[in-house]
Amino acid sequence: MNLFNGKILAVTLMTLLTLGIFYSYILRHYRFVVAFKHKDKTSADSSAASDSTTAANCVKESPAINIRSHEFSLVVPDHLKYNQPHLTENSRTDVMTVTPWLAPVVWEGTFNQDVLDSIYKPKNISIAATVFAVGKYTMFLKNFLESAEQHFFVGFRVHMHVFTDQPNEVPKVKMAAGRQVMVHKVPSLNRWQEISARRMKQIQDLIEEKLRGNTDYIFCLDVDSKFHGRWGTESLGRLVTVVHPGYYRDDRSRFPYERRPQSRAYVAPGEGDFYYCGGAYGGLLQEVHQLTKTCNLNFEADAKDGIEAAWQEESHLNRYMWINKPSKVLSPEYLWQDFKPKNPEIRLLRFSGVIKNYADIRPNV
Ligand code: UD2
């Protein structure tokens, strides 16, 4: 009996010993594989590798998180030379350069375009712009498109989506490689208010039906405008909006928000950050999709209740941005008005609305 017990004990001990050796071998091997994999990752210099969550001194293998967004990595080529930024110096002291929720406000002098371009160029991003030219507004297309070729994301892949009721009136504009105009036919409407407001739905549809999966950023612009200066990578962000040139020096009590509480665009007195333009906004495709979908739903629900916001989709956009703070705010350099004298803080005029006679060009007054 004792002999038998002794044999069992010996076998058990042998088994435990073997398992112990086996376990420590597996553990060592696993650590080696992790360390090797990690070395591979951190030595990669490209933006693609850095798009993942890899941190330079990370020691643990993180689970495979495959979030790839151009907003998550700001990788520059090694040895890029540019002026040193100084924390105690600010190139712009005359204007606000960051909002209370820490979104940058973009003015000439606040960014280095070489740094930004070198970050976004290797990502091979694709940018869509939408512009509507219904009825007599086709007259603005030539200047808009030609000036965009000179100033709007020059050197990047750009698709200009022109929505019009008269495709034959879209001028042929010579475009650089990687850039093209795409024409979409839309019905003409009897009221300018409808033409302007319905853009949100048409942009939502465009994103759902044509842009998903092939476009990174989108900007939605008024056609009765012209580019005069660079509009480029400094404007890229998750959700981007432009402060209206007509109200940026005013107290918020003077902003022309929708003031009737029955409307879904209502902004209460004492609320609101800035007054934003309906004529230029943008961001990542999924963010602009959410924005246009929400504003359109609210516009339609208002219409069912027999109410149209004071400035149609611009009012809904302002309500949206009050709650959903933009991640980047573009200064009025990005949408000025030709009839306004240039204020001193506007050091570079980039995009501006042309002077027009509303009575001559709109289908209704
Ligand atoms: C402001 C906004 C505009 C919109 C509108 C309120 C700016 C610079 N503009 O402009 O974006 O929010 O208020 O609804 O912030 N359109 C046509 N055919 C027409 C009428 C309009 O194609 O017959 C299109 C065109 O793309 C035009 C846009 O709608 O740029 C806005 O219309 P607008 O320029 O007449 O509106 P406006 O100047 O009041």
Tab-separated table of C-alpha atoms and ligand atoms in Angstrom:
chain	number	residue	atom	x	y	z
A	1	MET	CA	0.000	0.000	0.000
A	2	ASN	CA	2.755	2.446	1.072
A	3	LEU	CA	4.731	1.572	-2.000
A	4	PHE	CA	1.663	2.290	-4.135
A	5	ASN	CA	1.133	5.731	-2.457
A	6	GLY	CA	4.770	6.581	-2.981
A	7	LYS	CA	4.467	5.798	-6.707
A	8	ILE	CA	1.408	8.063	-7.058
A	9	LEU	CA	3.211	10.881	-5.282
A	10	ALA	CA	6.250	10.508	-7.531
A	11	VAL	CA	4.098	10.538	-10.724
A	12	THR	CA	2.183	13.601	-9.505
A	13	LEU	CA	5.387	15.462	-8.732
A	14	MET	CA	6.882	14.547	-12.101
A	15	THR	CA	3.727	15.762	-13.870
A	16	LEU	CA	3.744	19.050	-11.980
A	17	LEU	CA	7.428	19.547	-12.770
A	18	THR	CA	6.858	18.865	-16.482
A	19	LEU	CA	3.890	21.254	-16.562
A	20	GLY	CA	5.959	23.922	-14.791
A	21	ILE	CA	8.784	23.631	-17.338
A	22	PHE	CA	6.292	23.655	-20.199
A	23	TYR	CA	4.479	26.731	-18.814
A	24	SER	CA	7.640	28.758	-18.290
A	25	TYR	CA	8.777	27.917	-21.839
A	26	ILE	CA	5.442	29.091	-23.347
A	27	LEU	CA	5.519	32.286	-21.290
A	28	ARG	CA	9.034	33.166	-22.382
A	29	HIS	CA	8.222	32.450	-26.001
A	30	TYR	CA	5.062	34.603	-25.824
A	31	ARG	CA	7.001	37.532	-24.334
A	32	PHE	CA	9.560	37.273	-27.104
A	33	VAL	CA	6.871	37.310	-29.794
A	34	VAL	CA	5.200	40.358	-28.231
A	35	ALA	CA	8.502	42.191	-27.910
A	36	PHE	CA	9.336	41.380	-31.523
A	37	LYS	CA	5.977	42.488	-32.802
A	38	HIS	CA	6.221	45.670	-30.774
A	39	LYS	CA	9.695	46.425	-32.125
A	40	ASP	CA	8.312	46.024	-35.620
A	41	LYS	CA	5.543	48.485	-34.971
A	42	THR	CA	7.530	51.213	-33.262
A	43	SER	CA	10.247	51.131	-35.862
A	44	ALA	CA	7.724	51.821	-38.621
A	45	ASP	CA	7.933	55.464	-39.539
A	46	SER	CA	4.888	55.856	-41.762
A	47	SER	CA	1.680	57.562	-40.931
A	48	ALA	CA	-0.177	54.304	-41.577
A	49	ALA	CA	1.534	52.594	-38.650
A	50	SER	CA	0.971	55.556	-36.391
A	51	ASP	CA	-2.704	55.650	-37.265
A	52	SER	CA	-3.095	52.802	-34.785
A	53	THR	CA	-2.931	53.289	-31.024
A	54	THR	CA	0.775	52.343	-30.805
A	55	ALA	CA	2.627	54.597	-28.388
A	56	ALA	CA	6.378	54.917	-28.676
A	57	ASN	CA	7.191	53.381	-25.269
A	58	CYS	CA	4.291	51.011	-24.953
A	59	VAL	CA	5.325	47.691	-23.353
A	60	LYS	CA	2.062	45.775	-23.396
A	61	GLU	CA	0.494	44.328	-26.481
A	62	SER	CA	-2.842	46.094	-26.844
A	63	PRO	CA	-5.812	44.323	-28.361
A	64	ALA	CA	-6.309	44.925	-32.069
A	65	ILE	CA	-8.187	48.232	-32.190
A	66	ASN	CA	-8.641	49.123	-35.781
A	67	ILE	CA	-9.759	52.729	-35.623
A	68	ARG	CA	-8.329	54.596	-38.558
A	69	SER	CA	-9.131	58.248	-38.791
A	70	HIS	CA	-7.092	61.031	-40.276
A	71	GLU	CA	-7.898	63.011	-37.173
A	72	PHE	CA	-5.960	60.659	-34.914
A	73	SER	CA	-2.417	60.926	-36.148
A	74	LEU	CA	-0.391	63.970	-37.015
A	75	VAL	CA	2.780	62.441	-38.395
A	76	VAL	CA	5.330	64.633	-40.154
A	77	PRO	CA	8.275	63.436	-42.210
A	78	ASP	CA	11.420	63.195	-40.111
A	79	HIS	CA	13.829	66.150	-40.381
A	80	LEU	CA	11.185	68.629	-41.535
A	81	LYS	CA	12.636	72.064	-40.796
A	82	TYR	CA	10.455	74.977	-39.772
A	83	ASN	CA	10.421	77.926	-37.375
A	84	GLN	CA	10.397	76.975	-33.721
A	85	PRO	CA	7.055	77.559	-32.026
A	86	HIS	CA	7.367	79.471	-28.709
A	87	LEU	CA	4.875	78.983	-25.909
A	88	THR	CA	5.376	82.503	-24.665
A	89	GLU	CA	4.888	84.104	-28.066
A	90	ASN	CA	1.689	84.319	-30.032
A	91	SER	CA	1.617	85.429	-33.632
A	92	ARG	CA	-1.959	86.691	-33.183
A	93	THR	CA	-2.834	88.677	-30.106
A	94	ASP	CA	-5.592	90.732	-31.742
A	95	VAL	CA	-8.077	87.873	-32.097
A	96	MET	CA	-9.364	84.781	-30.287
A	97	THR	CA	-7.389	81.747	-31.431
A	98	VAL	CA	-9.006	79.077	-29.283
A	99	THR	CA	-12.615	78.673	-28.148
A	100	PRO	CA	-13.695	78.014	-24.539
A	101	TRP	CA	-14.036	74.309	-25.476
A	102	LEU	CA	-10.488	74.348	-26.852
A	103	ALA	CA	-11.201	74.238	-30.569
A	104	PRO	CA	-8.695	76.203	-32.648
A	105	VAL	CA	-9.949	79.337	-34.401
A	106	VAL	CA	-8.099	79.567	-37.689
A	107	TRP	CA	-6.668	82.929	-38.755
A	108	GLU	CA	-3.760	83.798	-41.005
A	109	GLY	CA	-0.667	83.599	-38.788
A	110	THR	CA	-1.919	80.834	-36.500
A	111	PHE	CA	-0.658	77.864	-38.501
A	112	ASN	CA	2.238	76.656	-40.603
A	113	GLN	CA	0.915	75.421	-43.926
A	114	ASP	CA	4.071	73.412	-44.722
A	115	VAL	CA	3.715	71.419	-41.517
A	116	LEU	CA	0.024	70.783	-42.138
A	117	ASP	CA	0.473	69.855	-45.796
A	118	SER	CA	3.275	67.454	-44.928
A	119	ILE	CA	0.961	65.728	-42.444
A	120	TYR	CA	-1.992	65.325	-44.812
A	121	LYS	CA	-0.209	64.809	-48.146
A	122	PRO	CA	1.008	61.231	-47.446
A	123	LYS	CA	-2.476	60.231	-46.273
A	124	ASN	CA	-3.751	60.720	-49.827
A	125	ILE	CA	-6.998	62.185	-48.485
A	126	SER	CA	-9.979	62.768	-50.700
A	127	ILE	CA	-12.041	65.949	-50.300
A	128	ALA	CA	-15.519	66.581	-51.651
A	129	ALA	CA	-17.103	70.002	-51.995
A	130	THR	CA	-20.760	70.616	-52.715
A	131	VAL	CA	-22.123	73.654	-54.482
A	132	PHE	CA	-25.679	74.352	-55.645
A	133	ALA	CA	-26.531	76.429	-58.695
A	134	VAL	CA	-30.269	76.442	-59.318
A	135	GLY	CA	-32.007	78.888	-61.648
A	136	LYS	CA	-30.000	82.022	-62.322
A	137	TYR	CA	-27.322	81.072	-59.798
A	138	THR	CA	-25.572	79.087	-62.556
A	139	MET	CA	-24.012	82.425	-63.514
A	140	PHE	CA	-21.716	82.139	-60.479
A	141	LEU	CA	-20.310	78.720	-61.340
A	142	LYS	CA	-17.481	79.774	-63.642
A	143	ASN	CA	-15.789	82.095	-61.143
A	144	PHE	CA	-16.423	79.709	-58.295
A	145	LEU	CA	-14.902	76.692	-60.035
A	146	GLU	CA	-11.988	78.528	-61.642
A	147	SER	CA	-10.989	80.225	-58.410
A	148	ALA	CA	-11.317	76.906	-56.528
A	149	GLU	CA	-8.749	75.438	-58.903
A	150	GLN	CA	-6.338	78.192	-57.880
A	151	HIS	CA	-6.894	78.157	-54.118
A	152	PHE	CA	-8.980	75.279	-52.743
A	153	PHE	CA	-6.858	72.334	-51.568
A	154	VAL	CA	-4.378	72.771	-54.385
A	155	GLY	CA	-2.371	69.573	-54.893
A	156	PHE	CA	-5.002	67.377	-53.206
A	157	ARG	CA	-7.682	65.055	-54.557
A	158	VAL	CA	-10.859	67.135	-54.841
A	159	HIS	CA	-14.285	66.279	-56.234
A	160	MET	CA	-16.538	69.265	-56.840
A	161	HIS	CA	-20.157	68.156	-56.722
A	162	VAL	CA	-22.298	70.644	-58.611
A	163	PHE	CA	-26.062	70.391	-58.056
A	164	THR	CA	-28.090	72.162	-60.701
A	165	ASP	CA	-31.374	72.112	-62.563
A	166	GLN	CA	-29.479	72.957	-65.802
A	167	PRO	CA	-26.517	70.606	-66.287
A	168	ASN	CA	-25.829	72.157	-69.702
A	169	GLU	CA	-24.998	75.450	-68.029
A	170	VAL	CA	-22.132	74.008	-66.009
A	171	PRO	CA	-18.988	75.521	-67.541
A	172	LYS	CA	-16.109	73.307	-68.577
A	173	VAL	CA	-13.239	74.225	-66.314
A	174	LYS	CA	-9.751	72.847	-66.757
A	175	MET	CA	-8.947	70.804	-63.665
A	176	ALA	CA	-5.586	69.563	-62.413
A	177	ALA	CA	-4.884	65.829	-62.158
A	178	GLY	CA	-6.837	64.152	-59.362
A	179	ARG	CA	-9.527	66.827	-59.384
A	180	GLN	CA	-12.859	66.745	-61.142
A	181	VAL	CA	-16.321	68.269	-61.362
A	182	MET	CA	-19.327	65.969	-60.969
A	183	VAL	CA	-22.750	67.235	-61.960
A	184	HIS	CA	-26.012	66.183	-60.262
A	185	LYS	CA	-29.404	67.192	-61.604
A	186	VAL	CA	-31.875	68.559	-59.059
A	187	PRO	CA	-35.358	70.011	-59.569
A	188	SER	CA	-35.815	73.752	-59.600
A	189	LEU	CA	-37.978	75.125	-56.823
A	190	ASN	CA	-40.136	78.238	-56.643
A	191	ARG	CA	-38.761	79.682	-53.431
A	192	TRP	CA	-35.102	80.559	-52.777
A	193	GLN	CA	-35.666	79.627	-49.147
A	194	GLU	CA	-36.504	76.055	-50.224
A	195	ILE	CA	-33.586	75.866	-52.655
A	196	SER	CA	-31.213	76.905	-49.904
A	197	ALA	CA	-32.693	74.729	-47.144
A	198	ARG	CA	-33.152	71.570	-49.263
A	199	ARG	CA	-29.406	71.441	-49.780
A	200	MET	CA	-29.060	69.673	-46.431
A	201	LYS	CA	-31.161	66.710	-47.595
A	202	GLN	CA	-29.358	66.525	-50.924
A	203	ILE	CA	-25.966	66.563	-49.205
A	204	GLN	CA	-27.140	63.829	-46.821
A	205	ASP	CA	-28.239	61.711	-49.804
A	206	LEU	CA	-24.987	62.342	-51.655
A	207	ILE	CA	-22.993	61.118	-48.651
A	208	GLU	CA	-25.165	58.014	-48.231
A	209	GLU	CA	-25.377	57.061	-51.899
A	210	LYS	CA	-22.071	58.157	-53.455
A	211	LEU	CA	-19.398	59.287	-51.017
A	212	ARG	CA	-19.370	56.670	-48.281
A	213	GLY	CA	-16.172	54.681	-48.372
A	214	ASN	CA	-14.362	56.848	-50.895
A	215	THR	CA	-14.239	60.344	-49.390
A	216	ASP	CA	-12.637	61.592	-46.184
A	217	TYR	CA	-13.727	65.215	-45.814
A	218	ILE	CA	-16.540	67.298	-47.253
A	219	PHE	CA	-17.136	71.061	-47.423
A	220	CYS	CA	-20.506	72.570	-48.321
A	221	LEU	CA	-20.207	75.969	-49.954
A	222	ASP	CA	-22.356	78.793	-51.373
A	223	VAL	CA	-21.924	79.237	-55.126
A	224	ASP	CA	-22.253	83.022	-55.217
A	225	SER	CA	-18.714	83.318	-53.907
A	226	LYS	CA	-15.146	83.309	-55.084
A	227	PHE	CA	-11.819	82.095	-53.674
A	228	HIS	CA	-9.121	84.756	-53.283
A	229	GLY	CA	-6.554	83.025	-51.085
A	230	ARG	CA	-5.457	79.655	-49.833
A	231	TRP	CA	-8.115	77.374	-48.345
A	232	GLY	CA	-6.319	74.155	-47.457
A	233	THR	CA	-5.334	71.586	-44.868
A	234	GLU	CA	-5.537	74.094	-42.010
A	235	SER	CA	-9.320	73.871	-42.393
A	236	LEU	CA	-9.491	70.106	-41.903
A	237	GLY	CA	-11.167	68.815	-38.775
A	238	ARG	CA	-13.884	66.597	-37.408
A	239	LEU	CA	-16.634	69.249	-37.492
A	240	VAL	CA	-15.738	72.592	-39.045
A	241	THR	CA	-17.706	75.820	-39.246
A	242	VAL	CA	-17.124	79.437	-40.287
A	243	VAL	CA	-17.987	82.498	-38.202
A	244	HIS	CA	-20.302	84.809	-40.139
A	245	PRO	CA	-18.540	88.015	-41.266
A	246	GLY	CA	-21.590	90.129	-40.477
A	247	TYR	CA	-21.797	89.421	-36.748
A	248	TYR	CA	-18.407	88.444	-35.363
A	249	ARG	CA	-17.873	91.731	-33.550
A	250	ASP	CA	-21.410	91.796	-32.113
A	251	ASP	CA	-22.894	90.843	-28.798
A	252	ARG	CA	-24.775	87.529	-28.973
A	253	SER	CA	-28.068	89.368	-28.346
A	254	ARG	CA	-27.752	90.734	-31.896
A	255	PHE	CA	-27.174	87.369	-33.590
A	256	PRO	CA	-30.053	86.536	-35.952
A	257	TYR	CA	-30.768	83.125	-34.390
A	258	GLU	CA	-34.253	81.667	-34.621
A	259	ARG	CA	-35.988	83.185	-31.585
A	260	ARG	CA	-39.373	81.444	-31.621
A	261	PRO	CA	-39.374	78.575	-29.104
A	262	GLN	CA	-41.787	76.590	-31.330
A	263	SER	CA	-38.995	76.077	-33.870
A	264	ARG	CA	-36.433	73.296	-33.464
A	265	ALA	CA	-33.792	75.866	-34.449
A	266	TYR	CA	-34.564	77.982	-31.374
A	267	VAL	CA	-31.641	79.474	-29.492
A	268	ALA	CA	-32.628	81.142	-26.226
A	269	PRO	CA	-31.539	84.651	-25.259
A	270	GLY	CA	-28.212	84.580	-23.453
A	271	GLU	CA	-27.136	81.438	-25.325
A	272	GLY	CA	-25.010	80.782	-28.429
A	273	ASP	CA	-21.261	81.071	-28.976
A	274	PHE	CA	-20.869	82.671	-32.395
A	275	TYR	CA	-23.131	83.198	-35.379
A	276	TYR	CA	-22.039	80.735	-38.048
A	277	CYS	CA	-22.532	80.920	-41.841
A	278	GLY	CA	-24.848	78.627	-43.733
A	279	GLY	CA	-22.569	79.289	-46.712
A	280	ALA	CA	-19.567	77.208	-45.594
A	281	TYR	CA	-19.195	74.284	-43.230
A	282	GLY	CA	-17.632	70.839	-43.363
A	283	GLY	CA	-15.564	68.164	-41.681
A	284	LEU	CA	-15.277	64.412	-41.695
A	285	LEU	CA	-17.857	62.707	-43.873
A	286	GLN	CA	-19.653	60.990	-40.972
A	287	GLU	CA	-19.882	64.246	-38.989
A	288	VAL	CA	-21.344	66.232	-41.861
A	289	HIS	CA	-23.732	63.364	-42.491
A	290	GLN	CA	-24.970	63.610	-38.905
A	291	LEU	CA	-25.235	67.392	-39.161
A	292	THR	CA	-27.181	67.467	-42.441
A	293	LYS	CA	-29.452	64.621	-41.377
A	294	THR	CA	-30.318	66.280	-38.072
A	295	CYS	CA	-30.833	69.751	-39.554
A	296	ASN	CA	-32.990	68.347	-42.333
A	297	LEU	CA	-35.145	66.313	-39.922
A	298	ASN	CA	-35.647	69.409	-37.785
A	299	PHE	CA	-36.393	71.591	-40.808
A	300	GLU	CA	-39.012	69.094	-42.018
A	301	ALA	CA	-40.578	68.679	-38.583
A	302	ASP	CA	-40.825	72.472	-38.322
A	303	ALA	CA	-42.449	72.583	-41.776
A	304	LYS	CA	-45.102	70.094	-40.613
A	305	ASP	CA	-45.806	72.460	-37.723
A	306	GLY	CA	-46.067	75.343	-40.196
A	307	ILE	CA	-42.885	77.129	-39.164
A	308	GLU	CA	-39.758	78.028	-41.153
A	309	ALA	CA	-36.732	79.224	-39.211
A	310	ALA	CA	-35.628	82.824	-39.751
A	311	TRP	CA	-32.609	81.834	-41.880
A	312	GLN	CA	-33.725	78.346	-42.936
A	313	GLU	CA	-30.932	75.746	-42.691
A	314	GLU	CA	-28.485	78.395	-41.424
A	315	SER	CA	-30.657	78.725	-38.288
A	316	HIS	CA	-30.738	74.938	-37.833
A	317	LEU	CA	-26.979	74.777	-38.338
A	318	ASN	CA	-26.491	77.401	-35.631
A	319	ARG	CA	-28.690	75.467	-33.231
A	320	TYR	CA	-26.780	72.252	-34.045
A	321	MET	CA	-23.367	73.868	-33.463
A	322	TRP	CA	-24.487	75.342	-30.142
A	323	ILE	CA	-25.106	71.836	-28.814
A	324	ASN	CA	-22.555	69.891	-30.898
A	325	LYS	CA	-19.465	72.060	-30.553
A	326	PRO	CA	-17.327	72.283	-33.692
A	327	SER	CA	-13.822	70.891	-33.389
A	328	LYS	CA	-12.434	73.693	-35.537
A	329	VAL	CA	-13.749	77.205	-36.110
A	330	LEU	CA	-12.706	79.092	-39.234
A	331	SER	CA	-12.422	82.867	-38.944
A	332	PRO	CA	-14.363	85.154	-41.325
A	333	GLU	CA	-11.316	85.024	-43.643
A	334	TYR	CA	-13.054	81.854	-44.868
A	335	LEU	CA	-16.286	83.616	-45.864
A	336	TRP	CA	-16.199	87.343	-46.225
A	337	GLN	CA	-18.621	89.526	-48.202
A	338	ASP	CA	-17.319	91.634	-51.081
A	339	PHE	CA	-19.526	94.567	-50.129
A	340	LYS	CA	-17.910	94.818	-46.683
A	341	PRO	CA	-14.666	96.771	-46.285
A	342	LYS	CA	-11.913	94.489	-45.011
A	343	ASN	CA	-11.408	94.855	-41.252
A	344	PRO	CA	-7.793	94.967	-39.978
A	345	GLU	CA	-7.964	91.511	-38.372
A	346	ILE	CA	-8.631	89.999	-41.807
A	347	ARG	CA	-5.021	89.661	-42.960
A	348	LEU	CA	-5.829	87.275	-45.789
A	349	LEU	CA	-9.120	87.102	-47.593
A	350	ARG	CA	-9.659	83.519	-48.700
A	351	PHE	CA	-13.283	83.167	-49.820
A	352	SER	CA	-15.885	85.877	-50.225
A	353	GLY	CA	-19.502	86.285	-51.329
A	354	VAL	CA	-19.871	88.342	-54.494
A	355	ILE	CA	-22.092	91.401	-54.711
A	356	LYS	CA	-25.448	90.373	-56.183
A	357	ASN	CA	-28.835	91.857	-56.814
A	358	TYR	CA	-31.219	89.473	-55.060
A	359	ALA	CA	-34.274	90.784	-56.922
A	360	ASP	CA	-32.664	89.894	-60.275
A	361	ILE	CA	-31.481	86.409	-59.469
A	362	ARG	CA	-33.865	84.792	-56.993
A	363	PRO	CA	-37.089	83.128	-58.150
A	364	ASN	CA	-39.055	85.001	-55.469
A	365	VAL	CA	-38.486	88.040	-53.267
B	1	UD2	C1	-27.257	83.119	-46.432
B	1	UD2	C2	-26.223	82.013	-46.363
B	1	UD2	C3	-26.748	80.802	-47.119
B	1	UD2	C4	-28.068	80.336	-46.553
B	1	UD2	C5	-29.044	81.497	-46.530
B	1	UD2	C6	-30.292	81.189	-45.744
B	1	UD2	C7	-23.926	82.795	-46.208
B	1	UD2	C8	-22.842	83.486	-46.920
B	1	UD2	N1	-25.011	82.526	-46.960
B	1	UD2	O1	-27.178	83.519	-47.819
B	1	UD2	O2	-25.818	79.746	-47.065
B	1	UD2	O3	-27.873	79.808	-45.278
B	1	UD2	O4	-28.492	82.666	-45.923
B	1	UD2	O5	-31.120	80.333	-46.452
B	1	UD2	O6	-23.815	82.439	-45.072
B	1	UD2	N2	-29.407	79.048	-54.403
B	1	UD2	C9	-29.564	78.731	-55.747
B	1	UD2	N3	-30.576	79.319	-56.431
B	1	UD2	C10	-31.426	80.213	-55.877
B	1	UD2	C11	-31.244	80.544	-54.539
B	1	UD2	C12	-30.210	79.949	-53.820
B	1	UD2	O7	-28.836	77.933	-56.297
B	1	UD2	O8	-32.313	80.726	-56.582
B	1	UD2	C13	-28.315	78.370	-53.644
B	1	UD2	C14	-26.945	78.917	-53.994
B	1	UD2	O9	-25.991	77.910	-53.850
B	1	UD2	C15	-26.725	79.979	-52.946
B	1	UD2	C16	-27.384	79.339	-51.735
B	1	UD2	O10	-28.499	78.607	-52.254
B	1	UD2	O11	-25.344	80.236	-52.764
B	1	UD2	C17	-27.873	80.305	-50.658
B	1	UD2	O12	-28.753	81.252	-51.196
B	1	UD2	P1	-28.405	82.792	-51.149
B	1	UD2	O13	-26.980	82.997	-51.451
B	1	UD2	O14	-29.367	83.531	-51.991
B	1	UD2	O15	-28.693	83.107	-49.632
B	1	UD2	P2	-28.116	84.322	-48.740
B	1	UD2	O16	-27.293	85.236	-49.541
B	1	UD2	O17	-29.255	84.907	-47.977
